[in-house]
mmCIF file of C-alpha atoms in Angstrom:
data_model
loop_
_atom_site.group_PDB
_atom_site.id
_atom_site.type_symbol
_atom_site.label_atom_id
_atom_site.label_comp_id
_atom_site.label_asym_id
_atom_site.label_seq_id
_atom_site.Cartn_x
_atom_site.Cartn_y
_atom_site.Cartn_z
ATOM 1 C CA MET A 1 28.133 -69.242 104.186
ATOM 2 C CA SER A 2 29.699 -66.559 102.191
ATOM 3 C CA PRO A 3 33.305 -66.564 101.516
ATOM 4 C CA PRO A 4 35.360 -63.670 103.139
ATOM 5 C CA GLY A 5 34.913 -60.363 101.249
ATOM 6 C CA ARG A 6 31.589 -61.008 99.220
ATOM 7 C CA PRO A 7 29.655 -58.038 99.216
ATOM 8 C CA LYS A 8 26.407 -58.624 101.308
ATOM 9 C CA GLY A 9 23.225 -58.930 99.314
ATOM 10 C CA GLU A 10 25.115 -59.813 96.185
ATOM 11 C CA SER A 11 24.172 -63.516 94.934
ATOM 12 C CA LEU A 12 26.232 -66.180 93.629
ATOM 13 C CA SER A 13 24.186 -66.436 90.370
ATOM 14 C CA ALA A 14 24.966 -62.575 89.958
ATOM 15 C CA GLN A 15 28.607 -63.397 90.182
ATOM 16 C CA ARG A 16 28.721 -66.340 88.252
ATOM 17 C CA GLU A 17 27.040 -64.067 85.226
ATOM 18 C CA GLY A 18 30.581 -62.804 84.228
ATOM 19 C CA SER A 19 32.346 -59.526 84.393
ATOM 20 C CA PRO A 20 31.045 -56.888 84.473
ATOM 21 C CA VAL A 21 28.434 -58.274 87.113
ATOM 22 C CA SER A 22 25.566 -56.432 85.612
ATOM 23 C CA ALA A 23 25.863 -58.284 82.494
ATOM 24 C CA GLY A 24 22.864 -59.688 82.717
ATOM 25 C CA ASN A 25 20.983 -57.383 84.821
ATOM 26 C CA TRP A 26 20.135 -54.825 81.920
ATOM 27 C CA LEU A 27 18.175 -57.678 80.256
ATOM 28 C CA ASP A 28 15.989 -58.235 83.608
ATOM 29 C CA GLU A 29 14.721 -54.835 82.933
ATOM 30 C CA VAL A 30 13.448 -55.753 79.446
ATOM 31 C CA ALA A 31 9.546 -56.438 79.713
ATOM 32 C CA PHE A 32 9.519 -59.296 77.462
ATOM 33 C CA ASP A 33 6.129 -60.560 76.576
ATOM 34 C CA GLU A 34 4.805 -64.240 77.357
ATOM 35 C CA ARG A 35 6.349 -65.460 74.206
ATOM 36 C CA GLY A 36 9.799 -64.195 75.570
ATOM 37 C CA LEU A 37 9.880 -61.754 72.679
ATOM 38 C CA VAL A 38 10.411 -57.639 72.524
ATOM 39 C CA PRO A 39 9.828 -55.545 69.297
ATOM 40 C CA VAL A 40 12.453 -54.035 68.299
ATOM 41 C CA ILE A 41 12.798 -50.678 66.177
ATOM 42 C CA ALA A 42 15.778 -50.358 63.862
ATOM 43 C CA GLN A 43 16.361 -46.655 63.123
ATOM 44 C CA ASP A 44 19.020 -45.612 60.600
ATOM 45 C CA ALA A 45 21.936 -43.762 62.597
ATOM 46 C CA VAL A 46 22.881 -41.885 59.446
ATOM 47 C CA THR A 47 19.440 -41.010 57.879
ATOM 48 C CA SER A 48 17.240 -40.810 61.247
ATOM 49 C CA ARG A 49 14.869 -42.991 59.009
ATOM 50 C CA VAL A 50 12.647 -45.771 60.880
ATOM 51 C CA LEU A 51 13.800 -48.782 59.064
ATOM 52 C CA MET A 52 12.003 -51.825 60.419
ATOM 53 C CA VAL A 53 10.719 -53.649 63.347
ATOM 54 C CA ALA A 54 11.052 -57.066 64.373
ATOM 55 C CA TRP A 55 11.326 -59.098 67.310
ATOM 56 C CA ALA A 56 14.167 -60.112 69.786
ATOM 57 C CA ASN A 57 14.567 -62.369 72.826
ATOM 58 C CA ARG A 58 17.038 -62.300 75.521
ATOM 59 C CA GLU A 59 19.797 -64.270 73.229
ATOM 60 C CA ALA A 60 18.949 -61.799 70.098
ATOM 61 C CA LEU A 61 19.571 -58.759 72.683
ATOM 62 C CA ALA A 62 22.730 -60.424 74.226
ATOM 63 C CA GLU A 63 24.165 -61.392 70.929
ATOM 64 C CA THR A 64 23.403 -57.957 69.609
ATOM 65 C CA LEU A 65 25.157 -56.636 72.124
ATOM 66 C CA ALA A 66 28.394 -58.590 72.439
ATOM 67 C CA GLY A 67 28.691 -58.753 68.437
ATOM 68 C CA GLY A 68 27.774 -55.321 67.571
ATOM 69 C CA ARG A 69 25.682 -56.219 64.840
ATOM 70 C CA ALA A 70 21.864 -56.773 64.943
ATOM 71 C CA VAL A 71 20.348 -59.914 65.808
ATOM 72 C CA TYR A 72 16.262 -60.662 65.820
ATOM 73 C CA TRP A 73 14.315 -63.748 66.802
ATOM 74 C CA SER A 74 12.510 -65.141 63.427
ATOM 75 C CA ARG A 75 8.976 -65.813 64.339
ATOM 76 C CA SER A 76 8.222 -67.572 60.890
ATOM 77 C CA ARG A 77 11.531 -69.704 61.445
ATOM 78 C CA ASP A 78 11.236 -70.069 64.836
ATOM 79 C CA ARG A 79 15.080 -69.141 65.236
ATOM 80 C CA LEU A 80 17.577 -66.548 65.735
ATOM 81 C CA TRP A 81 17.853 -63.974 62.808
ATOM 82 C CA ARG A 82 20.983 -62.377 61.941
ATOM 83 C CA LYS A 83 20.167 -59.492 59.970
ATOM 84 C CA GLY A 84 22.102 -59.716 56.662
ATOM 85 C CA GLU A 85 22.709 -63.482 56.890
ATOM 86 C CA GLU A 86 21.246 -64.010 53.585
ATOM 87 C CA SER A 87 20.967 -60.559 52.019
ATOM 88 C CA GLY A 88 24.464 -59.084 53.408
ATOM 89 C CA HIS A 89 22.577 -56.174 54.563
ATOM 90 C CA VAL A 90 24.087 -56.318 57.762
ATOM 91 C CA GLN A 91 23.263 -53.728 60.758
ATOM 92 C CA GLU A 92 26.214 -52.356 62.580
ATOM 93 C CA VAL A 93 24.482 -51.466 66.092
ATOM 94 C CA ARG A 94 25.828 -48.145 67.143
ATOM 95 C CA GLU A 95 23.325 -47.653 70.028
ATOM 96 C CA ILE A 96 20.805 -49.514 72.199
ATOM 97 C CA ARG A 97 17.833 -47.925 73.506
ATOM 98 C CA LEU A 98 14.952 -48.887 75.636
ATOM 99 C CA ASP A 99 11.891 -47.029 76.047
ATOM 100 C CA CYS A 100 10.017 -46.148 79.558
ATOM 101 C CA ASP A 101 7.984 -49.029 80.160
ATOM 102 C CA GLY A 102 10.537 -51.342 79.217
ATOM 103 C CA ASP A 103 8.592 -53.000 76.411
ATOM 104 C CA VAL A 104 10.289 -51.523 73.524
ATOM 105 C CA VAL A 105 13.800 -51.460 72.278
ATOM 106 C CA LEU A 106 15.393 -49.198 69.948
ATOM 107 C CA TYR A 107 18.991 -50.405 67.806
ATOM 108 C CA MET A 108 20.310 -47.161 66.102
ATOM 109 C CA VAL A 109 21.978 -49.013 62.952
ATOM 110 C CA GLU A 110 24.326 -48.312 60.163
ATOM 111 C CA GLN A 111 22.911 -50.399 57.466
ATOM 112 C CA HIS A 112 25.078 -52.140 55.175
ATOM 113 C CA GLY A 113 24.026 -51.491 51.545
ATOM 114 C CA GLY A 114 21.443 -48.986 52.160
ATOM 115 C CA VAL A 115 18.633 -51.505 51.704
ATOM 116 C CA ALA A 116 16.942 -53.107 54.963
ATOM 117 C CA CYS A 117 13.622 -53.992 53.764
ATOM 118 C CA HIS A 118 13.036 -57.469 51.893
ATOM 119 C CA THR A 119 11.624 -55.755 48.990
ATOM 120 C CA GLY A 120 14.889 -54.004 48.095
ATOM 121 C CA ARG A 121 13.906 -50.668 49.408
ATOM 122 C CA ALA A 122 16.116 -48.392 52.152
ATOM 123 C CA SER A 123 13.083 -48.991 54.938
ATOM 124 C CA CYS A 124 10.211 -51.220 55.375
ATOM 125 C CA PHE A 125 8.270 -47.803 55.618
ATOM 126 C CA PHE A 126 8.012 -47.199 51.867
ATOM 127 C CA ARG A 127 4.318 -46.560 51.838
ATOM 128 C CA ARG A 128 2.751 -43.460 52.568
ATOM 129 C CA LEU A 129 -1.111 -42.478 52.971
ATOM 130 C CA ALA A 130 -1.784 -39.981 50.274
ATOM 131 C CA ASP A 131 -5.272 -39.158 48.600
ATOM 132 C CA GLY A 132 -6.745 -42.037 50.559
ATOM 133 C CA ARG A 133 -4.476 -44.838 49.649
ATOM 134 C CA TRP A 134 -1.295 -46.042 50.453
ATOM 135 C CA GLN A 135 1.475 -44.842 47.892
ATOM 136 C CA ALA A 136 4.959 -46.632 47.455
ATOM 137 C CA THR A 137 7.322 -43.561 47.457
ATOM 138 C CA ASP A 138 10.895 -45.042 47.845
ATOM 139 C CA PRO A 139 12.388 -46.532 45.025
ATOM 140 C CA VAL A 140 13.568 -50.349 44.872
ATOM 141 C CA LEU A 141 17.302 -49.909 45.003
ATOM 142 C CA GLU A 142 18.012 -53.715 44.724
ATOM 143 C CA ASP A 143 16.199 -56.638 42.839
ATOM 144 C CA PRO A 144 14.804 -58.718 45.805
ATOM 145 C CA GLU A 145 15.183 -61.837 43.904
ATOM 146 C CA LEU A 146 18.790 -60.988 43.326
ATOM 147 C CA VAL A 147 19.367 -60.266 46.741
ATOM 148 C CA TYR A 148 18.043 -63.615 48.397
ATOM 149 C CA ARG A 149 19.574 -65.770 45.586
ATOM 150 C CA LYS A 150 23.230 -64.262 46.979
ATOM 151 C CA MET B 1 -32.550 -55.943 44.317
ATOM 152 C CA SER B 2 -30.606 -52.894 43.698
ATOM 153 C CA PRO B 3 -31.343 -49.654 42.626
ATOM 154 C CA PRO B 4 -30.381 -48.815 39.291
ATOM 155 C CA GLY B 5 -27.110 -47.523 38.723
ATOM 156 C CA ARG B 6 -25.058 -48.912 41.571
ATOM 157 C CA PRO B 7 -21.923 -50.817 40.367
ATOM 158 C CA LYS B 8 -21.864 -54.416 40.309
ATOM 159 C CA GLY B 9 -20.084 -55.495 43.212
ATOM 160 C CA GLU B 10 -19.828 -52.524 45.196
ATOM 161 C CA SER B 11 -21.624 -52.895 48.635
ATOM 162 C CA LEU B 12 -23.965 -50.667 50.365
ATOM 163 C CA SER B 13 -21.751 -50.458 53.597
ATOM 164 C CA ALA B 14 -19.002 -49.264 50.981
ATOM 165 C CA GLN B 15 -21.215 -46.582 49.834
ATOM 166 C CA ARG B 16 -22.087 -45.573 53.412
ATOM 167 C CA GLU B 17 -18.669 -45.011 54.434
ATOM 168 C CA GLY B 18 -18.978 -41.638 52.680
ATOM 169 C CA SER B 19 -16.804 -39.961 49.791
ATOM 170 C CA PRO B 20 -14.655 -40.739 48.998
ATOM 171 C CA VAL B 21 -15.486 -44.456 48.843
ATOM 172 C CA SER B 22 -11.870 -45.204 49.357
ATOM 173 C CA ALA B 23 -11.870 -43.793 52.714
ATOM 174 C CA GLY B 24 -12.183 -47.490 54.398
ATOM 175 C CA ASN B 25 -9.900 -49.033 51.938
ATOM 176 C CA TRP B 26 -6.786 -47.946 53.218
ATOM 177 C CA LEU B 27 -7.717 -49.506 56.786
ATOM 178 C CA ASP B 28 -8.427 -52.621 54.947
ATOM 179 C CA GLU B 29 -4.651 -52.950 53.994
ATOM 180 C CA VAL B 30 -3.661 -52.397 57.512
ATOM 181 C CA ALA B 31 -3.087 -55.911 59.308
ATOM 182 C CA PHE B 32 -4.644 -55.463 62.708
ATOM 183 C CA ASP B 33 -4.097 -58.110 65.191
ATOM 184 C CA GLU B 34 -6.708 -60.401 66.869
ATOM 185 C CA ARG B 35 -7.626 -57.760 68.988
ATOM 186 C CA GLY B 36 -8.046 -55.432 66.323
ATOM 187 C CA LEU B 37 -5.161 -53.137 66.964
ATOM 188 C CA VAL B 38 -1.817 -52.274 65.272
ATOM 189 C CA PRO B 39 1.359 -50.735 66.739
ATOM 190 C CA VAL B 40 2.110 -47.294 66.242
ATOM 191 C CA ILE B 41 5.434 -45.697 65.993
ATOM 192 C CA ALA B 42 5.422 -41.855 66.632
ATOM 193 C CA GLN B 43 8.794 -40.476 64.847
ATOM 194 C CA ASP B 44 9.443 -36.811 65.618
ATOM 195 C CA ALA B 45 9.276 -34.829 61.725
ATOM 196 C CA VAL B 46 11.576 -32.026 63.038
ATOM 197 C CA THR B 47 13.975 -33.652 65.131
ATOM 198 C CA SER B 48 13.796 -37.349 63.423
ATOM 199 C CA ARG B 49 13.720 -38.957 67.048
ATOM 200 C CA VAL B 50 11.504 -41.895 67.699
ATOM 201 C CA LEU B 51 9.200 -40.581 70.412
ATOM 202 C CA MET B 52 7.032 -43.276 71.232
ATOM 203 C CA VAL B 53 5.258 -46.895 70.282
ATOM 204 C CA ALA B 54 1.536 -47.155 71.037
ATOM 205 C CA TRP B 55 -1.569 -48.939 69.542
ATOM 206 C CA ALA B 56 -4.063 -47.657 67.339
ATOM 207 C CA ASN B 57 -7.308 -49.396 66.025
ATOM 208 C CA ARG B 58 -9.415 -48.462 62.872
ATOM 209 C CA GLU B 59 -11.252 -45.886 64.436
ATOM 210 C CA ALA B 60 -8.050 -44.391 65.880
ATOM 211 C CA LEU B 61 -6.295 -44.089 62.550
ATOM 212 C CA ALA B 62 -9.442 -42.909 60.747
ATOM 213 C CA GLU B 63 -9.624 -40.134 63.411
ATOM 214 C CA THR B 64 -5.850 -39.514 62.951
ATOM 215 C CA LEU B 65 -6.236 -38.927 59.507
ATOM 216 C CA ALA B 66 -9.454 -36.579 59.213
ATOM 217 C CA GLY B 67 -8.354 -34.662 62.490
ATOM 218 C CA GLY B 68 -4.601 -34.653 61.737
ATOM 219 C CA ARG B 69 -3.873 -35.175 65.276
ATOM 220 C CA ALA B 70 -2.210 -38.454 66.590
ATOM 221 C CA VAL B 71 -5.142 -40.698 68.025
ATOM 222 C CA TYR B 72 -4.289 -44.066 69.946
ATOM 223 C CA TRP B 73 -5.975 -46.926 71.651
ATOM 224 C CA SER B 74 -5.311 -47.112 75.328
ATOM 225 C CA ARG B 75 -5.306 -50.533 76.333
ATOM 226 C CA SER B 76 -5.307 -49.599 79.932
ATOM 227 C CA ARG B 77 -8.172 -47.532 79.692
ATOM 228 C CA ASP B 78 -9.787 -49.238 77.113
ATOM 229 C CA ARG B 79 -10.736 -46.114 74.872
ATOM 230 C CA LEU B 80 -9.429 -43.808 72.293
ATOM 231 C CA TRP B 81 -6.373 -41.920 73.272
ATOM 232 C CA ARG B 82 -6.326 -38.452 71.874
ATOM 233 C CA LYS B 83 -2.657 -37.749 72.604
ATOM 234 C CA GLY B 84 -2.395 -34.658 74.593
ATOM 235 C CA GLU B 85 -5.955 -34.353 75.921
ATOM 236 C CA GLU B 86 -4.457 -34.496 79.515
ATOM 237 C CA SER B 87 -0.806 -33.205 78.970
ATOM 238 C CA GLY B 88 -1.342 -31.005 76.336
ATOM 239 C CA HIS B 89 1.331 -32.437 74.313
ATOM 240 C CA VAL B 90 -0.678 -32.691 70.911
ATOM 241 C CA GLN B 91 1.046 -34.406 68.032
ATOM 242 C CA GLU B 92 0.549 -32.761 64.732
ATOM 243 C CA VAL B 93 0.591 -35.683 62.171
ATOM 244 C CA ARG B 94 2.213 -34.696 58.975
ATOM 245 C CA GLU B 95 2.608 -38.265 57.440
ATOM 246 C CA ILE B 96 1.408 -41.686 57.928
ATOM 247 C CA ARG B 97 3.399 -44.534 56.715
ATOM 248 C CA LEU B 98 3.055 -48.482 56.873
ATOM 249 C CA ASP B 99 5.469 -50.947 56.450
ATOM 250 C CA CYS B 100 5.815 -53.869 54.036
ATOM 251 C CA ASP B 101 4.029 -56.337 55.732
ATOM 252 C CA GLY B 102 1.270 -53.809 56.864
ATOM 253 C CA ASP B 103 1.412 -54.687 60.691
ATOM 254 C CA VAL B 104 3.003 -51.515 61.804
ATOM 255 C CA VAL B 105 2.134 -48.080 61.248
ATOM 256 C CA LEU B 106 4.645 -44.962 61.702
ATOM 257 C CA TYR B 107 3.075 -41.434 62.281
ATOM 258 C CA MET B 108 5.523 -38.475 61.645
ATOM 259 C CA VAL B 109 4.428 -35.798 63.920
ATOM 260 C CA GLU B 110 5.200 -32.184 65.211
ATOM 261 C CA GLN B 111 5.316 -32.643 69.325
ATOM 262 C CA HIS B 112 3.672 -29.594 70.867
ATOM 263 C CA GLY B 113 5.859 -29.161 73.835
ATOM 264 C CA GLY B 114 8.543 -31.127 72.856
ATOM 265 C CA VAL B 115 7.735 -33.800 75.215
ATOM 266 C CA ALA B 116 6.104 -37.179 74.360
ATOM 267 C CA CYS B 117 6.878 -39.101 77.275
ATOM 268 C CA HIS B 118 4.658 -39.317 80.224
ATOM 269 C CA THR B 119 8.175 -38.838 82.524
ATOM 270 C CA GLY B 120 8.323 -35.373 80.870
ATOM 271 C CA ARG B 121 11.276 -36.096 78.576
ATOM 272 C CA ALA B 122 10.959 -35.535 74.768
ATOM 273 C CA SER B 123 11.312 -38.965 73.746
ATOM 274 C CA CYS B 124 10.025 -42.422 75.399
ATOM 275 C CA PHE B 125 13.639 -44.065 74.492
ATOM 276 C CA PHE B 126 15.457 -42.085 77.024
ATOM 277 C CA ARG B 127 17.579 -44.766 78.514
ATOM 278 C CA ARG B 128 20.529 -46.056 76.310
ATOM 279 C CA LEU B 129 22.721 -49.015 77.057
ATOM 280 C CA ALA B 130 25.946 -48.121 78.328
ATOM 281 C CA ASP B 131 28.623 -50.165 80.689
ATOM 282 C CA GLY B 132 26.103 -52.727 80.725
ATOM 283 C CA ARG B 133 23.381 -50.824 82.351
ATOM 284 C CA TRP B 134 20.370 -48.715 81.132
ATOM 285 C CA GLN B 135 21.132 -45.065 81.681
ATOM 286 C CA ALA B 136 18.835 -42.034 81.299
ATOM 287 C CA THR B 137 20.522 -39.576 78.951
ATOM 288 C CA ASP B 138 17.780 -37.307 78.174
ATOM 289 C CA PRO B 139 16.734 -34.468 80.532
ATOM 290 C CA VAL B 140 13.071 -34.116 82.256
ATOM 291 C CA LEU B 141 11.820 -31.107 80.618
ATOM 292 C CA GLU B 142 8.783 -30.842 82.402
ATOM 293 C CA ASP B 143 7.472 -32.122 85.741
ATOM 294 C CA PRO B 144 5.221 -35.043 85.034
ATOM 295 C CA GLU B 145 3.404 -34.320 88.188
ATOM 296 C CA LEU B 146 2.444 -30.685 86.814
ATOM 297 C CA VAL B 147 1.658 -32.159 83.585
ATOM 298 C CA TYR B 148 -0.926 -34.423 84.592
ATOM 299 C CA ARG B 149 -2.671 -32.041 87.333
ATOM 300 C CA LYS B 150 -3.361 -29.230 84.535
#
């Protein structure tokens, strides 16, 4: 039995998810894999470089939207990974995008410190194929030993 | 028994892979998954937009390097996918990059026709999260029905 005024077809659970009602819906459109994860590309909103690729679960995506900072799921540590929690290299998320199949997410970010990679480089994609081998083309901006000792 | 002059430790199969011998080595540094696949991000070398994410196996990467056009592995069709073979939306690959873990590849491409997505849009990441829902922000540049009937 529905209370008066409830729009037909709108479930109680949807109403309970808070305001706006659509808060949970965007997550339902993400095609998480069998582990409940989706790959996330972080792209620098300023330089346009692709910085890194990591994973997110529902909670990571929800917290990213709510807090405005990039949150991922660390498979090695099996817990939420708030990017920059150790290194200080926080990512402010300007935009969240989803691809046509719904199975890849894109964060457009402002990268604190200009370093996204654990090697101390701007981008994790610092190796370029040239003359038949992978050549590191980007400088190390910060000593990773110092970054993770902070 | 080795013929005279063959360097110690160099296998026949390595020699057979053609010249330069290092041709196969860059592929050995790619961390393919248990299916022999690696995710590949295609980024537009002109607009810097992230266009799409697909998969590649060793053969797809080797052919991409050799031919200069983006080749992927289609999981649904279980065969090499020469991007643009049906749509005409070929990708000229200007650069191939590898991330720090070796498990994601990046193609920097020039996108023929300015359309990478099968929906007829420039990028597969045409949906942006706004007001709690995914909103299509990019125009359809080509009717996909026409593209795939060519």
